[in-house]
mmCIF file of C-alpha atoms in Angstrom:
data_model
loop_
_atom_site.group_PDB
_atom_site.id
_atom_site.type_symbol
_atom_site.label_atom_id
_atom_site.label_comp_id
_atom_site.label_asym_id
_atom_site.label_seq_id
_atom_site.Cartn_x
_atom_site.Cartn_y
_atom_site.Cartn_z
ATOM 1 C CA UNK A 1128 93.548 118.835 -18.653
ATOM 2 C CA UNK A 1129 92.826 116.881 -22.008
ATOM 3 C CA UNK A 1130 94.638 113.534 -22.341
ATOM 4 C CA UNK A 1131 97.704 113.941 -24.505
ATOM 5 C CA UNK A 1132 98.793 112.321 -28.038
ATOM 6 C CA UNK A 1133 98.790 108.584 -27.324
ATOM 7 C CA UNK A 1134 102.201 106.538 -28.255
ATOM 8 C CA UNK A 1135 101.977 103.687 -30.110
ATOM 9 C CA UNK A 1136 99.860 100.646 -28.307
ATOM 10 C CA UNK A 1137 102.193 98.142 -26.811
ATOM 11 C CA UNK A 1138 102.678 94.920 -28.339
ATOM 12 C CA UNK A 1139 100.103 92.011 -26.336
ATOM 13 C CA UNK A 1140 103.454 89.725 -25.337
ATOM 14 C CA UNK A 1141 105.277 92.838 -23.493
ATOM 15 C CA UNK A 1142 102.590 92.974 -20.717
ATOM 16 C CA UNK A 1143 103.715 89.543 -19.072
ATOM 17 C CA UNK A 1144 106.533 92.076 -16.833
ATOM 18 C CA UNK A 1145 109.746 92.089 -16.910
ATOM 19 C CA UNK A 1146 110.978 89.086 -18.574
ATOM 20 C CA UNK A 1147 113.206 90.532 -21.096
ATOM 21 C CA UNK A 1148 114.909 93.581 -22.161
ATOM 22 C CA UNK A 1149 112.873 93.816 -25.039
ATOM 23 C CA UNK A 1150 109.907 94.013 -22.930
ATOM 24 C CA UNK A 1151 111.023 96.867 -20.819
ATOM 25 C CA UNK A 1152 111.857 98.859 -23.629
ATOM 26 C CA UNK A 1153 108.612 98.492 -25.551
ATOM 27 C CA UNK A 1154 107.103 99.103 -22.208
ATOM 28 C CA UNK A 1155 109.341 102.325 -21.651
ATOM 29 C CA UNK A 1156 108.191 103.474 -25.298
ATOM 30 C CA UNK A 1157 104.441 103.264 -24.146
ATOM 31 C CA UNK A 1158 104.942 105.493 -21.861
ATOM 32 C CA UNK A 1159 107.200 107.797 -22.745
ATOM 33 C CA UNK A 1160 105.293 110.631 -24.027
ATOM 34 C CA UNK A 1161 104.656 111.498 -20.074
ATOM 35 C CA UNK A 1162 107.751 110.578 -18.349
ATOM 36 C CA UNK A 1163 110.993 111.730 -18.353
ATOM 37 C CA UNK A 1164 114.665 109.542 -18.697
ATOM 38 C CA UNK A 1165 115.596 110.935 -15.002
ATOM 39 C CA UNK A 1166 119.788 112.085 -15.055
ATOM 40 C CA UNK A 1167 122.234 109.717 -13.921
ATOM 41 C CA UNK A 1168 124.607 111.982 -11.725
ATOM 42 C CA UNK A 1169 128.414 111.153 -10.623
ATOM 43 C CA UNK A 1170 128.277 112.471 -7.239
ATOM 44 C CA UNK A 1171 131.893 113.216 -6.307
ATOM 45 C CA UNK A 1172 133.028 115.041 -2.931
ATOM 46 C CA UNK A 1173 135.866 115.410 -0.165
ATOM 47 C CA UNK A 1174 133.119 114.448 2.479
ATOM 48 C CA UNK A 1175 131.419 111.707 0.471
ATOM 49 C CA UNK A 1176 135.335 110.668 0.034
ATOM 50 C CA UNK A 1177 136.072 110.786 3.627
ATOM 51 C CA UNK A 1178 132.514 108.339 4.929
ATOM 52 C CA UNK A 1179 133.193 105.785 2.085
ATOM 53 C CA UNK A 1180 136.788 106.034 2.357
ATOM 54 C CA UNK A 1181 137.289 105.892 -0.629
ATOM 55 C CA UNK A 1182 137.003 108.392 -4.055
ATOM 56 C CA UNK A 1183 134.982 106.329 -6.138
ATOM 57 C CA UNK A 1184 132.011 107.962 -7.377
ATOM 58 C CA UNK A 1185 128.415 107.184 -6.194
ATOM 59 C CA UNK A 1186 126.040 107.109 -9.379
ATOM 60 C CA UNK A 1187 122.953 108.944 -8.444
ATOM 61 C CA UNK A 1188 119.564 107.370 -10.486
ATOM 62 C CA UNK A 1189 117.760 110.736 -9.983
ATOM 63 C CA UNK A 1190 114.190 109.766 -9.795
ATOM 64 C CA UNK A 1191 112.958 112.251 -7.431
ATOM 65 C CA UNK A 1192 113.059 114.567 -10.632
ATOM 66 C CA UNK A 1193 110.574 112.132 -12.185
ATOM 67 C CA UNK A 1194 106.925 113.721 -13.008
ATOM 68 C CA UNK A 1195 104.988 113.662 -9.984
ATOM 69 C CA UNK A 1196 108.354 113.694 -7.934
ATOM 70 C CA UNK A 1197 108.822 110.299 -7.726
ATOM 71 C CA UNK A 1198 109.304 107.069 -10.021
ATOM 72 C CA UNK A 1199 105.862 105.999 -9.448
ATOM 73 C CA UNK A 1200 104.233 107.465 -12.565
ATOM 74 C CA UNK A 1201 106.155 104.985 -14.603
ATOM 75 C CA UNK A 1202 104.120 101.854 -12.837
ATOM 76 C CA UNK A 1203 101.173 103.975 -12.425
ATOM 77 C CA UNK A 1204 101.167 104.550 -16.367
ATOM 78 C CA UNK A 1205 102.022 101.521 -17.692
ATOM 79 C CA UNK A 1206 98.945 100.061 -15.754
ATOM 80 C CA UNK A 1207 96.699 102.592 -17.002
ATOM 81 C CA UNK A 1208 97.846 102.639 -20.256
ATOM 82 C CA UNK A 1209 96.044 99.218 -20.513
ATOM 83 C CA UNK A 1210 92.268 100.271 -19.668
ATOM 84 C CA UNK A 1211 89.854 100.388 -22.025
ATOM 85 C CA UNK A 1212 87.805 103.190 -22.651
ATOM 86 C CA UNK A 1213 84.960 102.263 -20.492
ATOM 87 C CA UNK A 1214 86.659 101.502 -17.736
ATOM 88 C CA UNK A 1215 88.733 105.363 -18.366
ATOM 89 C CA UNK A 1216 84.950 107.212 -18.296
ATOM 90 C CA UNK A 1217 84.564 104.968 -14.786
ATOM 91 C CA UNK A 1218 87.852 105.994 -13.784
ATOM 92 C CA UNK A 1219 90.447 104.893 -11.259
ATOM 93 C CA UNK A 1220 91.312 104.499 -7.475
ATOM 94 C CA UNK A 1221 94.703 104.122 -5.149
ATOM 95 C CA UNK A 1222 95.647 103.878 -1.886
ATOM 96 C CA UNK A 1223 98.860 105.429 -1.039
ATOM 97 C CA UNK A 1224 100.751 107.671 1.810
ATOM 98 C CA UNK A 1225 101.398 110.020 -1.208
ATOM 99 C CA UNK A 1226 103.654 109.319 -4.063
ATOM 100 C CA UNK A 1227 101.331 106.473 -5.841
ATOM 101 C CA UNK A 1228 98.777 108.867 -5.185
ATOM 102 C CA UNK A 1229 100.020 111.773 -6.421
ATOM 103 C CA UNK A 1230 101.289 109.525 -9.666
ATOM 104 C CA UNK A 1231 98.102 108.069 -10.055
ATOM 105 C CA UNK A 1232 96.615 111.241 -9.885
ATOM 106 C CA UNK A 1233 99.188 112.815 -12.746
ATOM 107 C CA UNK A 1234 98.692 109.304 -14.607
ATOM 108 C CA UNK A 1235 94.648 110.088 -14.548
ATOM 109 C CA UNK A 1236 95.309 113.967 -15.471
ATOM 110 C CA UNK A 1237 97.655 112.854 -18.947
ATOM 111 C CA UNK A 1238 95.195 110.045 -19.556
ATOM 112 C CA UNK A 1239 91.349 111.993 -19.344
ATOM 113 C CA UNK A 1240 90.068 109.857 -16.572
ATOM 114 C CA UNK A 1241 89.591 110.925 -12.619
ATOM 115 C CA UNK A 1242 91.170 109.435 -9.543
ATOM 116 C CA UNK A 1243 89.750 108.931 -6.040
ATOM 117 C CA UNK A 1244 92.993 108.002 -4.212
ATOM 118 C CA UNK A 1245 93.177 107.586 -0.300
ATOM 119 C CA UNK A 1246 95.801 108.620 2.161
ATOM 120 C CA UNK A 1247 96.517 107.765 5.965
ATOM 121 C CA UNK A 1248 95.156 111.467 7.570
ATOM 122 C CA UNK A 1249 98.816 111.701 8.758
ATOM 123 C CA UNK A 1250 100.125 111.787 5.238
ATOM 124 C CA UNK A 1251 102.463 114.643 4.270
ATOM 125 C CA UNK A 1252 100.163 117.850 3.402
ATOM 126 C CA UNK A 1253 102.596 118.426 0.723
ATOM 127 C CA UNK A 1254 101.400 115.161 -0.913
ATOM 128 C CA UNK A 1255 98.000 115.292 0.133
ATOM 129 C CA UNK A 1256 97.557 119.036 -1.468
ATOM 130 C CA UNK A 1257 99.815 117.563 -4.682
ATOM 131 C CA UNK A 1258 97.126 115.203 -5.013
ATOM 132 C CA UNK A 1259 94.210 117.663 -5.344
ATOM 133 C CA UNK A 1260 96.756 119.617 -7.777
ATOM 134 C CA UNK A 1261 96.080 116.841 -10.436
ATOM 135 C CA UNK A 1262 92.951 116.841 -10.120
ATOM 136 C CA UNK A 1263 92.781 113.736 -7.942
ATOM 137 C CA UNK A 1264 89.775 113.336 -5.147
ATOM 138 C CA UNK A 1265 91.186 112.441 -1.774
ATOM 139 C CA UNK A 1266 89.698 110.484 1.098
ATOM 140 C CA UNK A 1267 91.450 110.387 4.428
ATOM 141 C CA UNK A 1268 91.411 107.176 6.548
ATOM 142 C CA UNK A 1269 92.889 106.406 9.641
ATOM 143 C CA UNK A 1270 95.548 104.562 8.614
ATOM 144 C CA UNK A 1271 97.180 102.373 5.674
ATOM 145 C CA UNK A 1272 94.837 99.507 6.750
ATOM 146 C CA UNK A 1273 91.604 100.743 6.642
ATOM 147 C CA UNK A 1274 92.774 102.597 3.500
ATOM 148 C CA UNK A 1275 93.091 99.206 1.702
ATOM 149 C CA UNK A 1276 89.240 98.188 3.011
ATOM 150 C CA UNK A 1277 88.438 101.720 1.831
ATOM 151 C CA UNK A 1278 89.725 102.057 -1.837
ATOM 152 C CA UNK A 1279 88.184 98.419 -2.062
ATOM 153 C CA UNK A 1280 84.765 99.459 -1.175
ATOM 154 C CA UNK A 1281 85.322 102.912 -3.595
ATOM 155 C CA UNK A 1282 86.254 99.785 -6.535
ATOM 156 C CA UNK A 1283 82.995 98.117 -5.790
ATOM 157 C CA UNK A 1284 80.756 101.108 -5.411
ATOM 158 C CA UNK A 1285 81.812 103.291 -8.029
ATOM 159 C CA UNK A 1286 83.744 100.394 -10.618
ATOM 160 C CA UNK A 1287 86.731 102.373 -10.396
ATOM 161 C CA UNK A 1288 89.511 100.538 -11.190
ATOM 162 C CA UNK A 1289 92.293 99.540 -8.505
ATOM 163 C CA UNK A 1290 95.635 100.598 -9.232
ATOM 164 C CA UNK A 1291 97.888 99.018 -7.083
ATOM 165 C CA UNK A 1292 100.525 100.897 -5.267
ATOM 166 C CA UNK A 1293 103.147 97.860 -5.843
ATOM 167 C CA UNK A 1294 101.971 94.666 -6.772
ATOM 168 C CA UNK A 1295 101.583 92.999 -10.721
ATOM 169 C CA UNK A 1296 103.176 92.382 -13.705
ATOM 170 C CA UNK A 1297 102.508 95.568 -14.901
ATOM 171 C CA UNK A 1298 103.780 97.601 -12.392
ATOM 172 C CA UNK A 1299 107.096 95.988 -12.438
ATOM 173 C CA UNK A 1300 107.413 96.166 -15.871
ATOM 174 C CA UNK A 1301 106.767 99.804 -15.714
ATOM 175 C CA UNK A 1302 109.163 100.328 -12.711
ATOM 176 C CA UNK A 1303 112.217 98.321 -14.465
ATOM 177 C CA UNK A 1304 112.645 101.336 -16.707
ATOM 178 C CA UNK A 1305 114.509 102.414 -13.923
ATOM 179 C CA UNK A 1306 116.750 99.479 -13.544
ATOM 180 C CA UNK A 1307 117.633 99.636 -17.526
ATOM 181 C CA UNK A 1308 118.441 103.138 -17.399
ATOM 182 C CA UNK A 1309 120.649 103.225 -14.911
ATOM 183 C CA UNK A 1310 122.573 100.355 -16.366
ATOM 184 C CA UNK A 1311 122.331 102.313 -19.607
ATOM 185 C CA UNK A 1312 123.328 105.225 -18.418
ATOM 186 C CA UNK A 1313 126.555 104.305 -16.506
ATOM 187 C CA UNK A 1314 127.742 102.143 -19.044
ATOM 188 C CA UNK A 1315 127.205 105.357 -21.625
ATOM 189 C CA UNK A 1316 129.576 106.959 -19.272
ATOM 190 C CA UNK A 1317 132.046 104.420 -19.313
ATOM 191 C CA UNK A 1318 131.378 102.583 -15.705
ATOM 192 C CA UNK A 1319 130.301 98.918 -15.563
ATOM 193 C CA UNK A 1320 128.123 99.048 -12.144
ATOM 194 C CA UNK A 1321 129.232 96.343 -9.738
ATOM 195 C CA UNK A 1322 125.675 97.203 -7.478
ATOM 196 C CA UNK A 1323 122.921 98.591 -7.249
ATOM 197 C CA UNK A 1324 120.801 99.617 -4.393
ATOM 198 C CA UNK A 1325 117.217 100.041 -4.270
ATOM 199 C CA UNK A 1326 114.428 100.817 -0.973
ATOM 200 C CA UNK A 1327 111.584 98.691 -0.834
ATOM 201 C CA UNK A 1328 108.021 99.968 -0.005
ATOM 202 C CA UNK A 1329 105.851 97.237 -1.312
ATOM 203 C CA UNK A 1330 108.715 95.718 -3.303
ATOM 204 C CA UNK A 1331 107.184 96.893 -6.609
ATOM 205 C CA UNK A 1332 110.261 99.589 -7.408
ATOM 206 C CA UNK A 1333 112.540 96.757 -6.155
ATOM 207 C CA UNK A 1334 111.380 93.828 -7.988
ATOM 208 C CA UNK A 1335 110.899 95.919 -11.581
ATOM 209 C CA UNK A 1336 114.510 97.583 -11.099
ATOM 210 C CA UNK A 1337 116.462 93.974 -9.949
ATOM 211 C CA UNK A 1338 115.204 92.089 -12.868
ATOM 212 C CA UNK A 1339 116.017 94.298 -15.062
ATOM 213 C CA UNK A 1340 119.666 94.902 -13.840
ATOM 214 C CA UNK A 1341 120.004 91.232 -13.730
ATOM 215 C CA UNK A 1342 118.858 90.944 -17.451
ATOM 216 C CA UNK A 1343 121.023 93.762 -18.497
ATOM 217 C CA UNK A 1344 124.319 93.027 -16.162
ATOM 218 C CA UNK A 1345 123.710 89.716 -14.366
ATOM 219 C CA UNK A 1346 126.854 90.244 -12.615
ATOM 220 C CA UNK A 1347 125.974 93.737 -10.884
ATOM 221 C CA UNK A 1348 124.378 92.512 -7.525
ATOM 222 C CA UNK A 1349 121.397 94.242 -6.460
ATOM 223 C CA UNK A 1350 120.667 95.266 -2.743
ATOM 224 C CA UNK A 1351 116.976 95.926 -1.096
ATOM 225 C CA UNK A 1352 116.747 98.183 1.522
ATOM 226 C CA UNK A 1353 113.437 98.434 4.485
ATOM 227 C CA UNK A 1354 113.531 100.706 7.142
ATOM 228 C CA UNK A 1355 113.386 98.802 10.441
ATOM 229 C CA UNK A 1356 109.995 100.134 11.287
ATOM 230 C CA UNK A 1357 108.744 98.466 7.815
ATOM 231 C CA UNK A 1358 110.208 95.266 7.316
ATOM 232 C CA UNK A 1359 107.810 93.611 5.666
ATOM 233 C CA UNK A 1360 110.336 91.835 2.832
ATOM 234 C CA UNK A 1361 112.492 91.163 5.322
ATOM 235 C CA UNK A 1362 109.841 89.275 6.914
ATOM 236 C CA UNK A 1363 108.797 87.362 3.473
ATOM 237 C CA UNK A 1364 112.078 86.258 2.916
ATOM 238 C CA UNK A 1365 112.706 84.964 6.114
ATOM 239 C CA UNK A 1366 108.924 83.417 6.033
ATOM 240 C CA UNK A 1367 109.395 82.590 2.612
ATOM 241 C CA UNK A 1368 106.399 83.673 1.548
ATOM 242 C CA UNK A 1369 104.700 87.312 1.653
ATOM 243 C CA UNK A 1370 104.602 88.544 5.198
ATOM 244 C CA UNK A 1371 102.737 91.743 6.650
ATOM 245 C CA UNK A 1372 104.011 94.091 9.529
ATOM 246 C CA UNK A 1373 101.124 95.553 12.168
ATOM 247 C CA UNK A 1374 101.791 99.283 11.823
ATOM 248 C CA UNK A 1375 104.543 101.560 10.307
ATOM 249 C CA UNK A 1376 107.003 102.538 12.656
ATOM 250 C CA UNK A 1377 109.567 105.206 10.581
ATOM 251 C CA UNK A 1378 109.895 108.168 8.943
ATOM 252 C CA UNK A 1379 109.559 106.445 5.989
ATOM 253 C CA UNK A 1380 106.461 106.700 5.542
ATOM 254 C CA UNK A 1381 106.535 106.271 1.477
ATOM 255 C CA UNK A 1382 107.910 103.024 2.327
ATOM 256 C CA UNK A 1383 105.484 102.190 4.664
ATOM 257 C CA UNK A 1384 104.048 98.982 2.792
ATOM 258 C CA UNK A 1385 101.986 97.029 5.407
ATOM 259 C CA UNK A 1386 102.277 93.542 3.810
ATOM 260 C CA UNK A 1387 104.170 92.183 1.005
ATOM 261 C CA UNK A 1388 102.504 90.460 -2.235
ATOM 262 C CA UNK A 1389 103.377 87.138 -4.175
ATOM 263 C CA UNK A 1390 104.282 88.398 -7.281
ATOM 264 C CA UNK A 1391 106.950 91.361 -6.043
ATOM 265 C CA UNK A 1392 108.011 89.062 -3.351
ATOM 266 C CA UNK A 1393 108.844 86.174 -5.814
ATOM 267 C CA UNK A 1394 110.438 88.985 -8.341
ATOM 268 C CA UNK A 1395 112.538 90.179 -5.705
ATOM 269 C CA UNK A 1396 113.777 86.748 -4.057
ATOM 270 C CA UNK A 1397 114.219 85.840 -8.108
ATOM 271 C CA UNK A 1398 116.612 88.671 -7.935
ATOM 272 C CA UNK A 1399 117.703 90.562 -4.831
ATOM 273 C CA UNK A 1400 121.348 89.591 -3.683
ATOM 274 C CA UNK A 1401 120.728 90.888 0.295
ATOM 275 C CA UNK A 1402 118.210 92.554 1.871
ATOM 276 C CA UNK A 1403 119.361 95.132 4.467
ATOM 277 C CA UNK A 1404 117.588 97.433 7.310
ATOM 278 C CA UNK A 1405 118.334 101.186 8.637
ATOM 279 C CA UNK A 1406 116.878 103.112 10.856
ATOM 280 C CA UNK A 1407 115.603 106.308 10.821
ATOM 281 C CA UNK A 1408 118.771 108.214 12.488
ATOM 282 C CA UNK A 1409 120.598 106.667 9.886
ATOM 283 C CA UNK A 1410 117.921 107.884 7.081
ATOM 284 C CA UNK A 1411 118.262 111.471 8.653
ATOM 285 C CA UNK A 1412 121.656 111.259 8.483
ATOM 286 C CA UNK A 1413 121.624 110.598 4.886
ATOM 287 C CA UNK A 1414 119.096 113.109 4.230
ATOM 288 C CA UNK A 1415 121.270 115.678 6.044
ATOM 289 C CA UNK A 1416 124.455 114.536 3.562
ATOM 290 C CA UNK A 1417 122.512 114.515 0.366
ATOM 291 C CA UNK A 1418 120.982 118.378 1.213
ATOM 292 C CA UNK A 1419 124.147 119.608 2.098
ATOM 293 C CA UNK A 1420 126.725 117.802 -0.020
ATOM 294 C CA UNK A 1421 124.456 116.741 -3.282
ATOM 295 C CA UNK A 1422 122.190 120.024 -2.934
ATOM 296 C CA UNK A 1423 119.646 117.660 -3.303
ATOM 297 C CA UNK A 1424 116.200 118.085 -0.841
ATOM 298 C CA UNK A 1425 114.734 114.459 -1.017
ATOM 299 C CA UNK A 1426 112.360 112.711 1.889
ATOM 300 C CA UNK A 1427 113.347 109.842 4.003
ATOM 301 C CA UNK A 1428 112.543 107.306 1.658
ATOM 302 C CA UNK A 1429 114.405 108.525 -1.413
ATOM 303 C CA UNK A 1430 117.717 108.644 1.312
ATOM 304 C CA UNK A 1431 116.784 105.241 2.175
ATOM 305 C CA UNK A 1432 119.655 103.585 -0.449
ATOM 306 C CA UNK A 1433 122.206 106.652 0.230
ATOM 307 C CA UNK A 1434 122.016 105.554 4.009
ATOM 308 C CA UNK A 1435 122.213 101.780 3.517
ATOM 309 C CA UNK A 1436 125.295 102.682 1.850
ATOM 310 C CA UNK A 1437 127.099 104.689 4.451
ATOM 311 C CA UNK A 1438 125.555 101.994 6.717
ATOM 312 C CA UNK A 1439 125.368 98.425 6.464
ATOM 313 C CA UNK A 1440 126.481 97.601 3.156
ATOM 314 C CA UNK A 1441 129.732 100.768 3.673
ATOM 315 C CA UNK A 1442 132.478 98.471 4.111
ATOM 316 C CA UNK A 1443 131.202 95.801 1.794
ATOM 317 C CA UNK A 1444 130.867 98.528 -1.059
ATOM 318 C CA UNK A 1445 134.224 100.556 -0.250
ATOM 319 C CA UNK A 1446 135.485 100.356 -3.856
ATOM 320 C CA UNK A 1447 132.521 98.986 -5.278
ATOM 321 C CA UNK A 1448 131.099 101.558 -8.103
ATOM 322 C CA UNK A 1449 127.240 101.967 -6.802
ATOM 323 C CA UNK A 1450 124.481 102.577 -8.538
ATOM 324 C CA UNK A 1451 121.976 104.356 -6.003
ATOM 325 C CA UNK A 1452 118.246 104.752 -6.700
ATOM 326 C CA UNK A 1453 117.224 107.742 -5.155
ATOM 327 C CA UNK A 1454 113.270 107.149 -5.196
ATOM 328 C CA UNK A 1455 112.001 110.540 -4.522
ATOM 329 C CA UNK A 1456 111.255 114.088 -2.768
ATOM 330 C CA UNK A 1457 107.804 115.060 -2.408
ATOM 331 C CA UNK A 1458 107.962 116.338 1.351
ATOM 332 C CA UNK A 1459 107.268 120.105 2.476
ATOM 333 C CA UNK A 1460 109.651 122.400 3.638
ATOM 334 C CA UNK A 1461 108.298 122.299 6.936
ATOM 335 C CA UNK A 1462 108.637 118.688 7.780
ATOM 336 C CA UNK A 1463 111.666 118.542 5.879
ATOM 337 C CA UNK A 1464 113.383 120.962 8.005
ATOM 338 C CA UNK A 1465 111.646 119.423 11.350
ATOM 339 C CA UNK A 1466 112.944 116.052 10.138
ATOM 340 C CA UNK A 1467 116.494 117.461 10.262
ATOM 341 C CA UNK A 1468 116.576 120.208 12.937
ATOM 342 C CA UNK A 1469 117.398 122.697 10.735
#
């Protein structure tokens, strides 16, 4: 696929992250030929009624419906949209249990370069074969630690260029988009959000979409949530400094980070009211609810906020209005269904 019509280049200043809301926006403008402003949805129901108690809407940020399936084109691009052109003809690498690689891959596709991404072997099939649909190169490694040695060595050898799956400026600036538009977005419908909730892989998604709700509505508390089997942040912030887990223990695999780095951790402490945990009954449980009550078919990380509000944070929200990110859905049908006994 040729590289599409370029937007203008952003201004020099905006690529410092997400210090203002005029740097998100110019940010969100570089990018936006190959993204899409995912819907905000109201979801509304007797059932989602009956487990809040209460008939306040949940706001839906609907990222799963994001290009690549997830919001991690809009980091992936914003990155990329930096390199030169000899570092394009050299091209790019990741290391990712899917949805950076599959984003990085898309992000390589719109931009004319190649990726060489690599994936954990156990890595969703889905992913790994919507990798090789854009084009991408895969190499499958034992596990998310010898993928980081791996995609290193592939940087050195071949002077591909590192994309990180979370950490930098740049990828939080890209990733705050997401924070600005679903401030944006519920105050265009008439709600002032008193919260928003957001999973944490890495902490990139996190730390991009706090600052910028704190920029836009510095009264709106934000909320990170880890599955227990990936606590990493929860971890750094008790360390306070960026902490690393031994091996991912959840179906969560997307956010299956297995160390924290400074620059999301600080962005996230900066900003992040509470962190709080679930496990992964409680993430099937929320999968279950959003398939049969939102229609919506997402994997267990992109039910990670729906289930941290039905769990830990249920009776501290219970007439809060909530502003959920839901992060994404790129899972087959047949682990999908395994995942939930169906």
């Amino acid at each position: 696929m040729s590289p599409q019509t370029s937007p203008a280049p952003l201004e020099t200043s905006a690529w410092t992250g997400p210090t203002s809301l005029e740097a998100i926006r110019a940010a969100r403008a570089s990018i936006e030929a190959w993204i899409v402003e995912t819907p905000l949805w109201a979801w509304r129901s007797p059932t989602l009624s009956s487990r809040r108690e209460t008939d306040t809407p949940v706001w839906l940020k609907l990222e799963l419906l994001q290009r690549a399936g997830s919001f991690k084109p809009r980091g992936a691009l914003t990155v990329m949209r930096t390199l030169d052109a000899d570092a394009l003809a050299r091209g790019v690498t990741a290391i990712s249990a899917g949805n950076h690689a599959m984003a990085v891959g898309y992000a390589a596709q719109v931009l004319g370069t190649t990726a060489k991404v690599v994936m954990p072997n156990n890595a969703n099939p889905g992913r790994i074969e919507g990798c090789r649909r854009y084009g991408a190169e895969v190499v499958l490694v034992e596990d998310v630690h010898a993928g980081f040695r791996r995609v290193e060595q592939i940087a050195a050898d071949e002077g591909r260029t590192f994309v990180h799956p979370f950490e930098g400026p740049l990828t939080a600036l890209g990733t705050a988009g997401v924070g600005l538009e679903l401030i944006e977005q519920a105050r265009a419908a008439g709600t002032d959000l008193d919260a928003v909730i957001v999973p944490i892989g890495g902490g990139g998604l996190c730390a991009g979409v706090a600052a910028a709700v704190k920029l836009a509505a510095p009264n709106c508390e934000v909320f990170g949530v880890e599955p227990i089997g990936a606590d990493s942040m929860h971890r750094s912030f008790a360390a306070g400094a960026p902490a690393s887990i031994d091996a991912v223990r959840t179906i969560a695999d997307s956010l299956g980070a297995p160390y924290a780095k400074p620059y999301s951790f600080e962005l996230c402490r900066a900003n992040v009211d509470e962190l709080v945990l679930v496990d992964d009954d409680q993430l099937r449980d929320a999968m279950r609810l959003l398939f049969r009550d939102a229609k919506l078919a997402v994997e267990p990380a992109g039910a990670a906020a729906t289930a941290a509000l039905l769990g830990p944070l249920r009776a501290r929200l219970v007439n809060a209005k909530v502003g959920v990110v839901v992060c994404g859905s790129n899972i087959d049908e047949a682990s999908f269904a395994a995942l939930l006994g169906l």
